[in-house]
Amino acid sequence: MTASHHAADLPAEVQVLIAGGGPSGLFLALDLASRGIASTVVEPRTAVDHTRPRAKTTNARTMTHLRRLGLADPLRNAAPLPVDYGQDVIFCTGLTGPAAHELRRFRNAFQLVPGRYGPQPECGQQVPQPVLEEVLRSAATDNPLVTFVTGWTVTDASPAGGDATGPHAVVVADSSGDCRTLSARFLIGADGGSSTVRRSLGLRLEGGSAALSNVSILFRSQSLASAIALDPAVQYWVVGSETSGMVGPMDLAGTWWAIVQGVDPAINVSTEDAAAMVRSLVGAEVDIDVVATDPWTARMLLAPEYSDGSIFLVGDAAHLNPPWGGHGFNTCIGDAANLAWKLAAAINGWAGPGLLPSYGEERRPVAARTIRDAAENGKALAYHFADTHLAAAGARGDAARQAANAALAVKQSEFDSLGLVLGYSYADSSLVVPDALPAPAEDPIDYIPSATPGALLPHAWLADGTSLYSHLGAGFTLLADAGALAGVPASEAFQPVLAAAARTGVPVTIAVVGPADDGTHLSQVWGAGTLLVRPDQHVAWRGNSAAAAGAALSVAAGWSPISLETTRSIRADAVLP
């Protein structure tokens, strides 16, 4: 079925009902479809609002998730700013005229790296969220396994007979008041910060909000681009004595965005006020045509639980992140990617009893860590560095700018946050078989690729020019370093794994790979000759025994938690030295 505004397209019984067709809801539906699972998405908005492009950063991890669904290239083609346009964030005193001084520059911000990117198959992409939503809507509309119905809202949800495992009676309504009750085996709340699904579970987001608000301004200007005295940048952070905030190009045709920081939430900002704020930021009387204004306050909120039985919360329904660093929307996509393969496993019959409950166990700590870092960055906004002498000429201005340059080093984790983007781990998950090798310390900036169970599979470009990730299957993948197999056929070497997969129905792909394009044997990076990689590209186990890999498969599918000692006690011929 295709996207429709008609109630006739709402089936009375659905296997997976997704409340909310924003980025996380649509991504979940498309990821499920890639695994052969049909879903119905109910979304109140009939069209995407292009005047509120809050999220603009699609990081390298999210782009890699989109690549898995065949959507990375369509999104790049739709993005109004190519990666080649600019990759830096510049802190400055203004954008125009002799008073426009660069204070500090953060290069290759948000994983914007032209050409082939090393840490993931895809680099980041600056693109307004409405553009991303249009790409996802188009893909959902074209996918026969996604029923995407707009103009309808989930207004109530309750477990049938009080049983949280389902089926669930879900009431949906349109703007005219027409109501329908659907029966859903699985109910997903991707319906935002005021989630009806979350309220049906009796859960409230916990946390706080920033003291001051911000105003986002979408505007057009034909003269601003030529008036800018600084290098091209995806974001300019203006440290002004009167007005501080951010400015950046939305496209190459004269559409811009600005965020004025530190605004009294009691002040009503008119169109004229917004235009004056933008002129104060850029430092010139350029033409400003305000398209829209959007006041907002940064929030640091997290749900105490992510699921109950077969009801799950995804994205903003589970957490509200401050925007600093651009992690909010990307964290939402990470939720959907984690839940999709587990839901598919449950529906396809190979999920153990521990698989679905692991969703919140794994994702909630990631959101908590990300919120903490973003909240710290929210304590160091542009106006916190304001100094009346920053734009001055002479020695006094030079000294003020030098001091600001040093002070702004604290902002590195906002723009160079690869440790947050790729360094999160599910090491404490019940689905992961730990080992005794040391794991890298968590750091928001530094990312040290590691095959520690629970970590993201370290990416590599292989000698044949392909990405290591291109060799992963849709289910689990047993990766083997070609240099360590010593000529033993993979089907023979990994017979215990194939036998375990046959018994349990867990899908497993065997992939013999390597070396890397610099000649490195992958086992040198991994710390072992073989890895068991989950459908979401995280490592579940590493080692050298096919029998141990077969046992680990049971753990990773949620069937039998297993201790490290038990894993080590498995006696089998070592597949690899």
Short mmCIF file of N, CA and C in Angstrom, two decimals, residues 319-457:
data_model
loop_
_atom_site.label_atom_id
_atom_site.label_comp_id
_atom_site.label_asym_id
_atom_site.label_seq_id
_atom_site.Cartn_x
_atom_site.Cartn_y
_atom_site.Cartn_z
N HIS A 319 13.22 10.05 24.82
CA HIS A 319 14.23 11.00 25.31
C HIS A 319 14.15 12.29 24.51
N LEU A 320 14.40 13.39 25.18
CA LEU A 320 14.52 14.68 24.52
C LEU A 320 15.92 15.21 24.79
N ASN A 321 16.70 15.35 23.73
CA ASN A 321 18.10 15.75 23.85
C ASN A 321 18.26 17.24 23.55
N PRO A 322 19.17 17.93 24.25
CA PRO A 322 19.54 19.27 23.79
C PRO A 322 20.16 19.16 22.39
N PRO A 323 20.00 20.18 21.55
CA PRO A 323 20.48 20.07 20.17
C PRO A 323 21.98 20.24 20.00
N TRP A 324 22.67 20.64 21.04
CA TRP A 324 24.08 20.97 20.90
C TRP A 324 24.90 19.73 20.55
N GLY A 325 25.51 19.74 19.39
CA GLY A 325 26.23 18.60 18.86
C GLY A 325 25.45 17.85 17.80
N GLY A 326 24.16 18.15 17.69
CA GLY A 326 23.35 17.52 16.65
C GLY A 326 23.06 16.05 16.89
N HIS A 327 23.00 15.62 18.16
CA HIS A 327 22.86 14.19 18.43
C HIS A 327 21.42 13.72 18.57
N GLY A 328 20.48 14.64 18.78
CA GLY A 328 19.11 14.23 19.11
C GLY A 328 18.48 13.34 18.07
N PHE A 329 18.37 13.82 16.84
CA PHE A 329 17.74 13.04 15.77
C PHE A 329 18.53 11.77 15.49
N ASN A 330 19.87 11.86 15.55
CA ASN A 330 20.70 10.69 15.27
C ASN A 330 20.51 9.61 16.33
N THR A 331 20.33 10.03 17.59
CA THR A 331 20.05 9.07 18.64
C THR A 331 18.72 8.37 18.39
N CYS A 332 17.75 9.11 17.85
CA CYS A 332 16.45 8.52 17.51
C CYS A 332 16.59 7.42 16.47
N ILE A 333 17.39 7.66 15.44
CA ILE A 333 17.60 6.65 14.40
C ILE A 333 18.31 5.44 14.99
N GLY A 334 19.25 5.67 15.91
CA GLY A 334 19.92 4.56 16.57
C GLY A 334 18.95 3.68 17.34
N ASP A 335 17.95 4.30 17.99
CA ASP A 335 16.90 3.52 18.66
C ASP A 335 16.20 2.59 17.67
N ALA A 336 15.77 3.18 16.56
CA ALA A 336 15.00 2.42 15.58
C ALA A 336 15.82 1.27 15.01
N ALA A 337 17.10 1.52 14.75
CA ALA A 337 17.96 0.48 14.20
C ALA A 337 18.15 -0.67 15.18
N ASN A 338 18.22 -0.36 16.47
CA ASN A 338 18.38 -1.38 17.48
C ASN A 338 17.11 -2.22 17.62
N LEU A 339 15.97 -1.57 17.58
CA LEU A 339 14.70 -2.27 17.79
C LEU A 339 14.28 -3.08 16.58
N ALA A 340 14.60 -2.61 15.37
CA ALA A 340 14.07 -3.23 14.16
C ALA A 340 14.43 -4.71 14.05
N TRP A 341 15.71 -5.03 14.21
CA TRP A 341 16.10 -6.43 14.00
C TRP A 341 15.55 -7.32 15.11
N LYS A 342 15.36 -6.77 16.29
CA LYS A 342 14.83 -7.56 17.39
C LYS A 342 13.34 -7.84 17.19
N LEU A 343 12.60 -6.82 16.73
CA LEU A 343 11.20 -7.06 16.40
C LEU A 343 11.06 -8.08 15.28
N ALA A 344 11.90 -7.94 14.26
CA ALA A 344 11.85 -8.89 13.14
C ALA A 344 12.14 -10.31 13.63
N ALA A 345 13.09 -10.44 14.53
CA ALA A 345 13.42 -11.76 15.07
C ALA A 345 12.23 -12.35 15.83
N ALA A 346 11.55 -11.51 16.62
CA ALA A 346 10.39 -11.99 17.37
C ALA A 346 9.28 -12.45 16.44
N ILE A 347 9.05 -11.67 15.40
CA ILE A 347 7.97 -12.00 14.45
C ILE A 347 8.33 -13.23 13.62
N ASN A 348 9.61 -13.34 13.27
CA ASN A 348 10.04 -14.48 12.45
C ASN A 348 10.30 -15.74 13.27
N GLY A 349 10.21 -15.63 14.60
CA GLY A 349 10.23 -16.82 15.44
C GLY A 349 11.57 -17.28 15.96
N TRP A 350 12.64 -16.48 15.79
CA TRP A 350 13.93 -16.96 16.29
C TRP A 350 14.45 -16.13 17.47
N ALA A 351 13.66 -15.23 18.00
CA ALA A 351 14.08 -14.42 19.15
C ALA A 351 13.91 -15.19 20.44
N GLY A 352 14.94 -15.20 21.25
CA GLY A 352 14.82 -15.77 22.58
C GLY A 352 14.09 -14.81 23.50
N PRO A 353 13.72 -15.25 24.70
CA PRO A 353 12.95 -14.41 25.62
C PRO A 353 13.69 -13.16 26.08
N GLY A 354 15.00 -13.15 25.96
CA GLY A 354 15.75 -11.97 26.40
C GLY A 354 16.00 -10.94 25.33
N LEU A 355 15.57 -11.19 24.08
CA LEU A 355 15.95 -10.30 22.99
C LEU A 355 15.21 -8.97 23.04
N LEU A 356 13.90 -8.98 23.04
CA LEU A 356 13.15 -7.72 23.03
C LEU A 356 13.38 -6.89 24.30
N PRO A 357 13.44 -7.49 25.49
CA PRO A 357 13.72 -6.67 26.68
C PRO A 357 15.08 -5.98 26.64
N SER A 358 16.00 -6.48 25.80
CA SER A 358 17.33 -5.86 25.73
C SER A 358 17.32 -4.50 25.05
N TYR A 359 16.22 -4.15 24.37
CA TYR A 359 16.17 -2.87 23.64
C TYR A 359 16.43 -1.70 24.59
N GLY A 360 15.64 -1.56 25.63
CA GLY A 360 15.85 -0.46 26.57
C GLY A 360 17.13 -0.61 27.36
N GLU A 361 17.48 -1.86 27.66
CA GLU A 361 18.73 -2.13 28.38
C GLU A 361 19.93 -1.56 27.62
N GLU A 362 19.89 -1.65 26.30
CA GLU A 362 21.00 -1.18 25.49
C GLU A 362 20.90 0.30 25.12
N ARG A 363 19.70 0.76 24.78
CA ARG A 363 19.58 2.11 24.22
C ARG A 363 19.46 3.21 25.27
N ARG A 364 18.87 2.92 26.41
CA ARG A 364 18.69 3.99 27.40
C ARG A 364 20.03 4.56 27.88
N PRO A 365 21.04 3.74 28.17
CA PRO A 365 22.33 4.31 28.58
C PRO A 365 22.97 5.18 27.50
N VAL A 366 22.76 4.82 26.23
CA VAL A 366 23.31 5.63 25.13
C VAL A 366 22.68 7.02 25.15
N ALA A 367 21.36 7.08 25.31
CA ALA A 367 20.68 8.38 25.36
C ALA A 367 21.13 9.18 26.57
N ALA A 368 21.27 8.51 27.72
CA ALA A 368 21.68 9.22 28.94
C ALA A 368 23.07 9.83 28.77
N ARG A 369 23.98 9.08 28.17
CA ARG A 369 25.34 9.60 27.94
C ARG A 369 25.32 10.77 26.98
N THR A 370 24.55 10.66 25.92
CA THR A 370 24.48 11.71 24.92
C THR A 370 23.86 12.98 25.50
N ILE A 371 22.81 12.82 26.29
CA ILE A 371 22.17 13.98 26.91
C ILE A 371 23.15 14.68 27.85
N ARG A 372 23.91 13.91 28.61
CA ARG A 372 24.88 14.52 29.53
C ARG A 372 25.89 15.38 28.79
N ASP A 373 26.42 14.87 27.68
CA ASP A 373 27.43 15.62 26.94
C ASP A 373 26.83 16.86 26.30
N ALA A 374 25.63 16.71 25.71
CA ALA A 374 24.99 17.86 25.09
C ALA A 374 24.64 18.92 26.12
N ALA A 375 24.22 18.50 27.31
CA ALA A 375 23.90 19.45 28.36
C ALA A 375 25.13 20.22 28.79
N GLU A 376 26.29 19.56 28.84
CA GLU A 376 27.53 20.26 29.16
C GLU A 376 27.85 21.30 28.10
N ASN A 377 27.65 20.96 26.84
CA ASN A 377 27.88 21.93 25.77
C ASN A 377 26.90 23.09 25.85
N GLY A 378 25.71 22.84 26.39
CA GLY A 378 24.74 23.90 26.58
C GLY A 378 25.13 24.91 27.64
N LYS A 379 26.15 24.57 28.43
CA LYS A 379 26.66 25.50 29.43
C LYS A 379 27.73 26.43 28.84
N ALA A 380 28.07 26.23 27.58
CA ALA A 380 29.09 27.04 26.93
C ALA A 380 28.59 27.44 25.54
N LEU A 381 27.57 28.30 25.52
CA LEU A 381 27.02 28.80 24.26
C LEU A 381 27.74 30.08 23.86
N ALA A 382 27.38 30.59 22.70
CA ALA A 382 28.13 31.73 22.16
C ALA A 382 28.17 32.92 23.11
N TYR A 383 27.05 33.22 23.76
CA TYR A 383 27.00 34.41 24.62
C TYR A 383 27.85 34.27 25.88
N HIS A 384 28.21 33.04 26.24
CA HIS A 384 29.07 32.85 27.40
C HIS A 384 30.49 33.35 27.14
N PHE A 385 30.86 33.52 25.89
CA PHE A 385 32.22 33.96 25.54
C PHE A 385 32.26 35.43 25.11
N ALA A 386 31.13 36.10 25.24
CA ALA A 386 31.03 37.49 24.77
C ALA A 386 31.98 38.41 25.54
N ASP A 387 32.59 39.34 24.81
CA ASP A 387 33.51 40.33 25.37
C ASP A 387 33.42 41.56 24.47
N THR A 388 33.20 42.70 25.06
CA THR A 388 33.04 43.92 24.26
C THR A 388 34.29 44.25 23.45
N HIS A 389 35.43 43.68 23.82
CA HIS A 389 36.69 44.00 23.13
C HIS A 389 37.00 43.05 21.97
N LEU A 390 36.18 42.01 21.77
CA LEU A 390 36.51 41.01 20.75
C LEU A 390 36.61 41.59 19.35
N ALA A 391 35.79 42.57 19.03
CA ALA A 391 35.80 43.14 17.68
C ALA A 391 36.69 44.36 17.56
N ALA A 392 37.37 44.70 18.64
CA ALA A 392 38.19 45.92 18.63
C ALA A 392 39.48 45.72 17.85
N ALA A 393 39.98 46.82 17.32
CA ALA A 393 41.28 46.79 16.64
C ALA A 393 42.39 46.96 17.67
N GLY A 394 43.62 46.66 17.26
CA GLY A 394 44.76 46.91 18.13
C GLY A 394 45.02 45.81 19.12
N ALA A 395 45.94 46.11 20.04
CA ALA A 395 46.43 45.11 20.98
C ALA A 395 45.34 44.59 21.91
N ARG A 396 44.45 45.49 22.32
CA ARG A 396 43.40 45.07 23.24
C ARG A 396 42.48 44.04 22.59
N GLY A 397 42.12 44.29 21.33
CA GLY A 397 41.29 43.34 20.60
C GLY A 397 42.03 42.04 20.34
N ASP A 398 43.31 42.13 19.99
CA ASP A 398 44.10 40.92 19.76
C ASP A 398 44.15 40.05 21.01
N ALA A 399 44.33 40.68 22.17
CA ALA A 399 44.41 39.93 23.43
C ALA A 399 43.08 39.27 23.75
N ALA A 400 41.98 39.98 23.51
CA ALA A 400 40.66 39.42 23.78
C ALA A 400 40.38 38.24 22.87
N ARG A 401 40.76 38.35 21.61
CA ARG A 401 40.51 37.27 20.65
C ARG A 401 41.38 36.05 20.95
N GLN A 402 42.60 36.30 21.39
CA GLN A 402 43.48 35.20 21.75
C GLN A 402 42.93 34.45 22.96
N ALA A 403 42.41 35.20 23.93
CA ALA A 403 41.82 34.57 25.11
C ALA A 403 40.58 33.77 24.73
N ALA A 404 39.76 34.31 23.81
CA ALA A 404 38.57 33.60 23.37
C ALA A 404 38.93 32.32 22.64
N ASN A 405 39.97 32.37 21.82
CA ASN A 405 40.41 31.19 21.10
C ASN A 405 40.74 30.06 22.07
N ALA A 406 41.44 30.38 23.14
CA ALA A 406 41.81 29.37 24.13
C ALA A 406 40.57 28.86 24.87
N ALA A 407 39.68 29.77 25.24
CA ALA A 407 38.50 29.38 26.00
C ALA A 407 37.57 28.50 25.17
N LEU A 408 37.53 28.72 23.86
CA LEU A 408 36.61 27.99 23.00
C LEU A 408 37.03 26.54 22.77
N ALA A 409 38.20 26.15 23.24
CA ALA A 409 38.62 24.76 23.11
C ALA A 409 37.63 23.82 23.78
N VAL A 410 36.87 24.33 24.76
CA VAL A 410 35.90 23.52 25.47
C VAL A 410 34.79 23.02 24.56
N LYS A 411 34.64 23.64 23.39
CA LYS A 411 33.56 23.27 22.47
C LYS A 411 33.91 22.11 21.55
N GLN A 412 35.12 21.56 21.68
CA GLN A 412 35.52 20.52 20.73
C GLN A 412 34.58 19.33 20.72
N SER A 413 34.09 18.93 21.89
CA SER A 413 33.25 17.73 21.92
C SER A 413 31.90 17.95 21.24
N GLU A 414 31.54 19.20 20.98
CA GLU A 414 30.29 19.45 20.27
C GLU A 414 30.42 19.18 18.78
N PHE A 415 31.60 19.43 18.22
CA PHE A 415 31.77 19.34 16.77
C PHE A 415 32.66 18.18 16.35
N ASP A 416 33.47 17.71 17.27
CA ASP A 416 34.39 16.61 16.99
C ASP A 416 34.08 15.48 17.96
N SER A 417 32.88 14.93 17.83
CA SER A 417 32.35 14.02 18.85
C SER A 417 32.29 12.58 18.36
N LEU A 418 33.35 12.13 17.71
CA LEU A 418 33.33 10.78 17.15
C LEU A 418 33.24 9.73 18.26
N GLY A 419 33.74 10.06 19.45
CA GLY A 419 33.62 9.12 20.56
C GLY A 419 32.17 8.87 20.96
N LEU A 420 31.33 9.89 20.81
CA LEU A 420 29.90 9.72 21.07
C LEU A 420 29.21 9.02 19.90
N VAL A 421 29.57 9.42 18.69
CA VAL A 421 28.88 8.94 17.49
C VAL A 421 29.17 7.47 17.22
N LEU A 422 30.42 7.06 17.41
CA LEU A 422 30.81 5.68 17.10
C LEU A 422 31.29 4.89 18.31
N GLY A 423 31.62 5.57 19.40
CA GLY A 423 32.25 4.90 20.52
C GLY A 423 31.29 4.37 21.58
N TYR A 424 29.99 4.47 21.35
CA TYR A 424 29.05 3.90 22.33
C TYR A 424 29.10 2.37 22.25
N SER A 425 28.80 1.73 23.34
CA SER A 425 28.94 0.27 23.39
C SER A 425 27.80 -0.36 24.17
N TYR A 426 27.49 -1.59 23.79
CA TYR A 426 26.50 -2.39 24.51
C TYR A 426 27.21 -3.48 25.34
N ALA A 427 28.38 -3.15 25.85
CA ALA A 427 29.20 -4.15 26.54
C ALA A 427 28.50 -4.77 27.74
N ASP A 428 27.61 -4.03 28.38
CA ASP A 428 26.91 -4.54 29.56
C ASP A 428 25.62 -5.28 29.22
N SER A 429 25.33 -5.44 27.95
CA SER A 429 24.10 -6.08 27.53
C SER A 429 24.13 -7.58 27.80
N SER A 430 22.96 -8.13 28.09
CA SER A 430 22.83 -9.58 28.28
C SER A 430 22.99 -10.35 26.97
N LEU A 431 23.01 -9.65 25.85
CA LEU A 431 23.16 -10.31 24.55
C LEU A 431 24.61 -10.43 24.12
N VAL A 432 25.52 -9.94 24.92
CA VAL A 432 26.94 -9.87 24.55
C VAL A 432 27.75 -10.82 25.41
N VAL A 433 28.67 -11.54 24.79
CA VAL A 433 29.57 -12.44 25.51
C VAL A 433 30.87 -11.69 25.77
N PRO A 434 31.15 -11.32 27.01
CA PRO A 434 32.35 -10.52 27.29
C PRO A 434 33.62 -11.35 27.19
N ASP A 435 34.74 -10.67 27.09
CA ASP A 435 36.02 -11.37 27.15
C ASP A 435 36.96 -10.59 28.06
N ALA A 436 38.16 -11.11 28.20
CA ALA A 436 39.08 -10.53 29.19
C ALA A 436 39.98 -9.46 28.61
N LEU A 437 39.86 -9.16 27.32
CA LEU A 437 40.74 -8.16 26.73
C LEU A 437 40.28 -6.76 27.14
N PRO A 438 41.21 -5.82 27.29
CA PRO A 438 40.83 -4.46 27.72
C PRO A 438 40.03 -3.73 26.65
N ALA A 439 39.10 -2.91 27.10
CA ALA A 439 38.27 -2.10 26.20
C ALA A 439 38.70 -0.64 26.31
N PRO A 440 38.59 0.11 25.22
CA PRO A 440 38.95 1.53 25.28
C PRO A 440 38.04 2.28 26.26
N ALA A 441 38.58 3.27 26.93
CA ALA A 441 37.79 4.11 27.81
C ALA A 441 36.84 4.97 26.98
N GLU A 442 35.64 5.21 27.52
CA GLU A 442 34.69 6.06 26.82
C GLU A 442 35.17 7.51 26.84
N ASP A 443 35.06 8.17 25.71
CA ASP A 443 35.45 9.57 25.59
C ASP A 443 34.56 10.20 24.53
N PRO A 444 34.02 11.39 24.77
CA PRO A 444 33.12 11.98 23.77
C PRO A 444 33.82 12.38 22.48
N ILE A 445 35.12 12.61 22.54
CA ILE A 445 35.85 13.08 21.36
C ILE A 445 36.60 11.94 20.67
N ASP A 446 37.45 11.27 21.42
CA ASP A 446 38.33 10.26 20.84
C ASP A 446 37.59 8.94 20.62
N TYR A 447 37.70 8.43 19.41
CA TYR A 447 37.14 7.12 19.07
C TYR A 447 38.29 6.19 18.75
N ILE A 448 38.40 5.13 19.53
CA ILE A 448 39.42 4.11 19.29
C ILE A 448 38.68 2.86 18.80
N PRO A 449 38.78 2.54 17.51
CA PRO A 449 38.08 1.36 17.00
C PRO A 449 38.47 0.11 17.79
N SER A 450 37.48 -0.66 18.16
CA SER A 450 37.73 -1.85 18.98
C SER A 450 36.67 -2.90 18.68
N ALA A 451 37.09 -4.15 18.66
CA ALA A 451 36.16 -5.26 18.48
C ALA A 451 35.74 -5.86 19.82
N THR A 452 35.89 -5.10 20.89
CA THR A 452 35.39 -5.53 22.19
C THR A 452 33.91 -5.89 22.06
N PRO A 453 33.47 -7.05 22.53
CA PRO A 453 32.05 -7.39 22.43
C PRO A 453 31.16 -6.28 22.98
N GLY A 454 30.19 -5.90 22.18
CA GLY A 454 29.31 -4.79 22.50
C GLY A 454 29.62 -3.55 21.70
N ALA A 455 30.87 -3.42 21.24
CA ALA A 455 31.28 -2.23 20.48
C ALA A 455 30.81 -2.32 19.04
N LEU A 456 30.81 -1.18 18.38
CA LEU A 456 30.53 -1.14 16.95
C LEU A 456 31.68 -1.79 16.19
N LEU A 457 31.35 -2.62 15.21
CA LEU A 457 32.38 -3.27 14.41
C LEU A 457 33.33 -2.24 13.82
#
